[in-house]
Amino acid sequence: MTAPTRRTGATILEVARDAGASKTSVSRYFGDERSRLSPDLQRRIAASAGRLGYRPNRIARGLKGGQSGLIGMLVADIRNPFSVAVMHGVEQACRAHGFSLMVCNTDNDPVQERDHLALLASYRVEGLVLNVAGHPGEELAALADRDTPLVLLDRSLGELEADMVGLDNDRAIDAALDHLHGQGYGELLYVSEPPERASSRQRRLERFRARLDAEGLTGDACCLPLDDTPALEHAIADFLDRPATAPRALLCANGNVTLAVTRVLQARGDALGTTGLMGIDELDWCGLVGPGITTLAQPTEAIGRAAMDSLLERLTDTRRPPRQVRFSPTLIARGSTRR
């Protein structure tokens, strides 16, 4: 037996008949030509649409006229708390300006990244916020040919000149090292995920090593996939169990790393504070573990809104030179760095 077809709402023809208007008039009312209709006709169409529960097909409008009302957002890892928080800022800004947000998650897979970009292009999105893991040059070039405004979030693409919004990574590393040394920690281990696919990870690692070299500080770095728990346990044990010449601390490159390192330290029974621990990214649970974990909080809401602001400016001024907007982190000092 064939299942009945579900109706999802009234059609534009039904609204036109109910309002005693033409389809063209209804289309104009829900498009960009409402002012061409008389006030009486506008009231009748609005009343009929409300009574019948009609909602315009924005995708169809976009395919026909090029104005979809959609902003696309490509996220490398939607499970990352940073991505979720920034996405909220972008969505709030979209809503405030009458846009809807369409989000695609790539799971750090360059193949999915390219597929999702092609999908977003097919929906005629009016702007793109990109947090990318690969180098989807061909797909981005196709969007650029349509003058689709782009803003890069947190991660740059060397071959693409576009606005970029994110954290001031140099300032974040400087603030972390200044805090840890001010608390008396003399040996440091910087823990990061592999940096190859994320320019922000690369820049933080470069800044960490540059500060060590310039100031003669004692420290090392390890870059490991977070799902390789034995390798992470071994790296931390090698750092903490060798003979000490000064108090030791671990600096985590992002929130996911902070969580993984905290689990290892808890399993080892290391006392936070005696062993210093600090993370870039403030997460809800950081104030609840032991004496609390010291973090550098990113202004994620402001970053998301700034990304949308850049897109809006691009929509009105396509010739403006690309620019970078960098935000400073906020130190939240807790007991994990209090010796």
mmCIF file of N, CA, C and O in Angstrom, residues 170 173-174 177 180 188-191 202-213 217-222 251:
data_model
loop_
_atom_site.group_PDB
_atom_site.id
_atom_site.type_symbol
_atom_site.label_atom_id
_atom_site.label_comp_id
_atom_site.label_asym_id
_atom_site.label_seq_id
_atom_site.Cartn_x
_atom_site.Cartn_y
_atom_site.Cartn_z
ATOM 1 N N ASP A 170 50.005 34.454 18.426
ATOM 2 C CA ASP A 170 51.254 34.876 19.065
ATOM 3 C C ASP A 170 50.989 35.414 20.465
ATOM 4 O O ASP A 170 51.699 35.080 21.429
ATOM 5 N N ILE A 173 50.169 32.502 22.946
ATOM 6 C CA ILE A 173 51.339 31.769 23.421
ATOM 7 C C ILE A 173 52.164 32.631 24.374
ATOM 8 O O ILE A 173 52.638 32.167 25.426
ATOM 9 N N ASP A 174 52.329 33.903 24.044
ATOM 10 C CA ASP A 174 53.085 34.804 24.920
ATOM 11 C C ASP A 174 52.424 34.904 26.293
ATOM 12 O O ASP A 174 53.105 34.853 27.325
ATOM 13 N N LEU A 177 53.047 31.571 28.239
ATOM 14 C CA LEU A 177 54.418 31.416 28.744
ATOM 15 C C LEU A 177 54.716 32.423 29.853
ATOM 16 O O LEU A 177 55.370 32.079 30.850
ATOM 17 N N LEU A 180 53.020 31.054 33.025
ATOM 18 C CA LEU A 180 53.648 29.861 33.590
ATOM 19 C C LEU A 180 54.996 30.190 34.230
ATOM 20 O O LEU A 180 55.304 29.709 35.326
ATOM 21 N N LEU A 188 58.811 23.166 30.394
ATOM 22 C CA LEU A 188 57.494 23.164 29.779
ATOM 23 C C LEU A 188 57.400 22.107 28.679
ATOM 24 O O LEU A 188 58.358 21.865 27.950
ATOM 25 N N LEU A 189 56.223 21.504 28.570
ATOM 26 C CA LEU A 189 55.909 20.622 27.451
ATOM 27 C C LEU A 189 54.657 21.161 26.772
ATOM 28 O O LEU A 189 53.609 21.310 27.402
ATOM 29 N N TYR A 190 54.797 21.479 25.499
ATOM 30 C CA TYR A 190 53.668 21.960 24.699
ATOM 31 C C TYR A 190 53.069 20.763 23.974
ATOM 32 O O TYR A 190 53.759 20.058 23.230
ATOM 33 N N VAL A 191 51.763 20.510 24.179
ATOM 34 C CA VAL A 191 51.090 19.345 23.612
ATOM 35 C C VAL A 191 50.065 19.822 22.587
ATOM 36 O O VAL A 191 49.210 20.662 22.887
ATOM 37 N N GLN A 202 49.888 25.441 13.559
ATOM 38 C CA GLN A 202 51.257 25.693 13.105
ATOM 39 C C GLN A 202 51.808 26.958 13.740
ATOM 40 O O GLN A 202 52.944 26.988 14.221
ATOM 41 N N ARG A 203 50.994 28.010 13.751
ATOM 42 C CA ARG A 203 51.474 29.285 14.273
ATOM 43 C C ARG A 203 51.732 29.222 15.767
ATOM 44 O O ARG A 203 52.732 29.777 16.257
ATOM 45 N N ARG A 204 50.896 28.540 16.521
ATOM 46 C CA ARG A 204 51.110 28.421 17.963
ATOM 47 C C ARG A 204 52.379 27.635 18.258
ATOM 48 O O ARG A 204 53.156 27.999 19.147
ATOM 49 N N LEU A 205 52.597 26.565 17.502
ATOM 50 C CA LEU A 205 53.804 25.770 17.701
ATOM 51 C C LEU A 205 55.054 26.578 17.346
ATOM 52 O O LEU A 205 56.061 26.544 18.077
ATOM 53 N N GLU A 206 54.995 27.306 16.240
ATOM 54 C CA GLU A 206 56.141 28.140 15.837
ATOM 55 C C GLU A 206 56.457 29.194 16.892
ATOM 56 O O GLU A 206 57.620 29.441 17.210
ATOM 57 N N ARG A 207 55.412 29.826 17.427
ATOM 58 C CA ARG A 207 55.628 30.866 18.434
ATOM 59 C C ARG A 207 56.205 30.284 19.712
ATOM 60 O O ARG A 207 57.094 30.883 20.343
ATOM 61 N N PHE A 208 55.731 29.115 20.111
ATOM 62 C CA PHE A 208 56.262 28.451 21.306
ATOM 63 C C PHE A 208 57.756 28.186 21.149
ATOM 64 O O PHE A 208 58.562 28.520 22.027
ATOM 65 N N ARG A 209 58.133 27.615 20.012
ATOM 66 C CA ARG A 209 59.545 27.302 19.798
ATOM 67 C C ARG A 209 60.387 28.567 19.674
ATOM 68 O O ARG A 209 61.529 28.618 20.157
ATOM 69 N N ALA A 210 59.839 29.603 19.042
ATOM 70 C CA ALA A 210 60.583 30.863 18.907
ATOM 71 C C ALA A 210 60.847 31.492 20.264
ATOM 72 O O ALA A 210 61.946 32.025 20.508
ATOM 73 N N ARG A 211 59.878 31.456 21.160
ATOM 74 C CA ARG A 211 60.072 32.015 22.496
ATOM 75 C C ARG A 211 61.125 31.220 23.264
ATOM 76 O O ARG A 211 61.955 31.803 23.982
ATOM 77 N N LEU A 212 61.106 29.916 23.116
ATOM 78 C CA LEU A 212 62.126 29.097 23.797
ATOM 79 C C LEU A 212 63.517 29.472 23.306
ATOM 80 O O LEU A 212 64.449 29.658 24.106
ATOM 81 N N ASP A 213 63.667 29.574 21.986
ATOM 82 C CA ASP A 213 64.980 29.873 21.418
ATOM 83 C C ASP A 213 65.447 31.275 21.788
ATOM 84 O O ASP A 213 66.616 31.487 22.134
ATOM 85 N N LEU A 217 64.697 29.377 27.170
ATOM 86 C CA LEU A 217 63.806 28.657 28.082
ATOM 87 C C LEU A 217 63.934 27.152 27.853
ATOM 88 O O LEU A 217 64.325 26.703 26.776
ATOM 89 N N THR A 218 63.601 26.394 28.867
ATOM 90 C CA THR A 218 63.665 24.938 28.784
ATOM 91 C C THR A 218 62.282 24.397 28.454
ATOM 92 O O THR A 218 61.329 24.625 29.198
ATOM 93 N N GLY A 219 62.179 23.699 27.343
ATOM 94 C CA GLY A 219 60.882 23.167 26.968
ATOM 95 C C GLY A 219 60.971 22.275 25.754
ATOM 96 O O GLY A 219 62.012 22.182 25.094
ATOM 97 N N ASP A 220 59.869 21.599 25.488
ATOM 98 C CA ASP A 220 59.789 20.695 24.348
ATOM 99 C C ASP A 220 58.342 20.681 23.866
ATOM 100 O O ASP A 220 57.449 21.210 24.526
ATOM 101 N N ALA A 221 58.116 20.064 22.720
ATOM 102 C CA ALA A 221 56.771 19.977 22.157
ATOM 103 C C ALA A 221 56.535 18.570 21.641
ATOM 104 O O ALA A 221 57.455 17.904 21.147
ATOM 105 N N CYS A 222 55.307 18.109 21.764
ATOM 106 C CA CYS A 222 54.912 16.840 21.146
ATOM 107 C C CYS A 222 53.597 17.051 20.422
ATOM 108 O O CYS A 222 52.689 17.721 20.918
ATOM 109 N N LEU A 251 51.452 22.745 28.622
ATOM 110 C CA LEU A 251 50.621 23.732 27.941
ATOM 111 C C LEU A 251 49.902 23.046 26.790
ATOM 112 O O LEU A 251 50.556 22.465 25.911
#
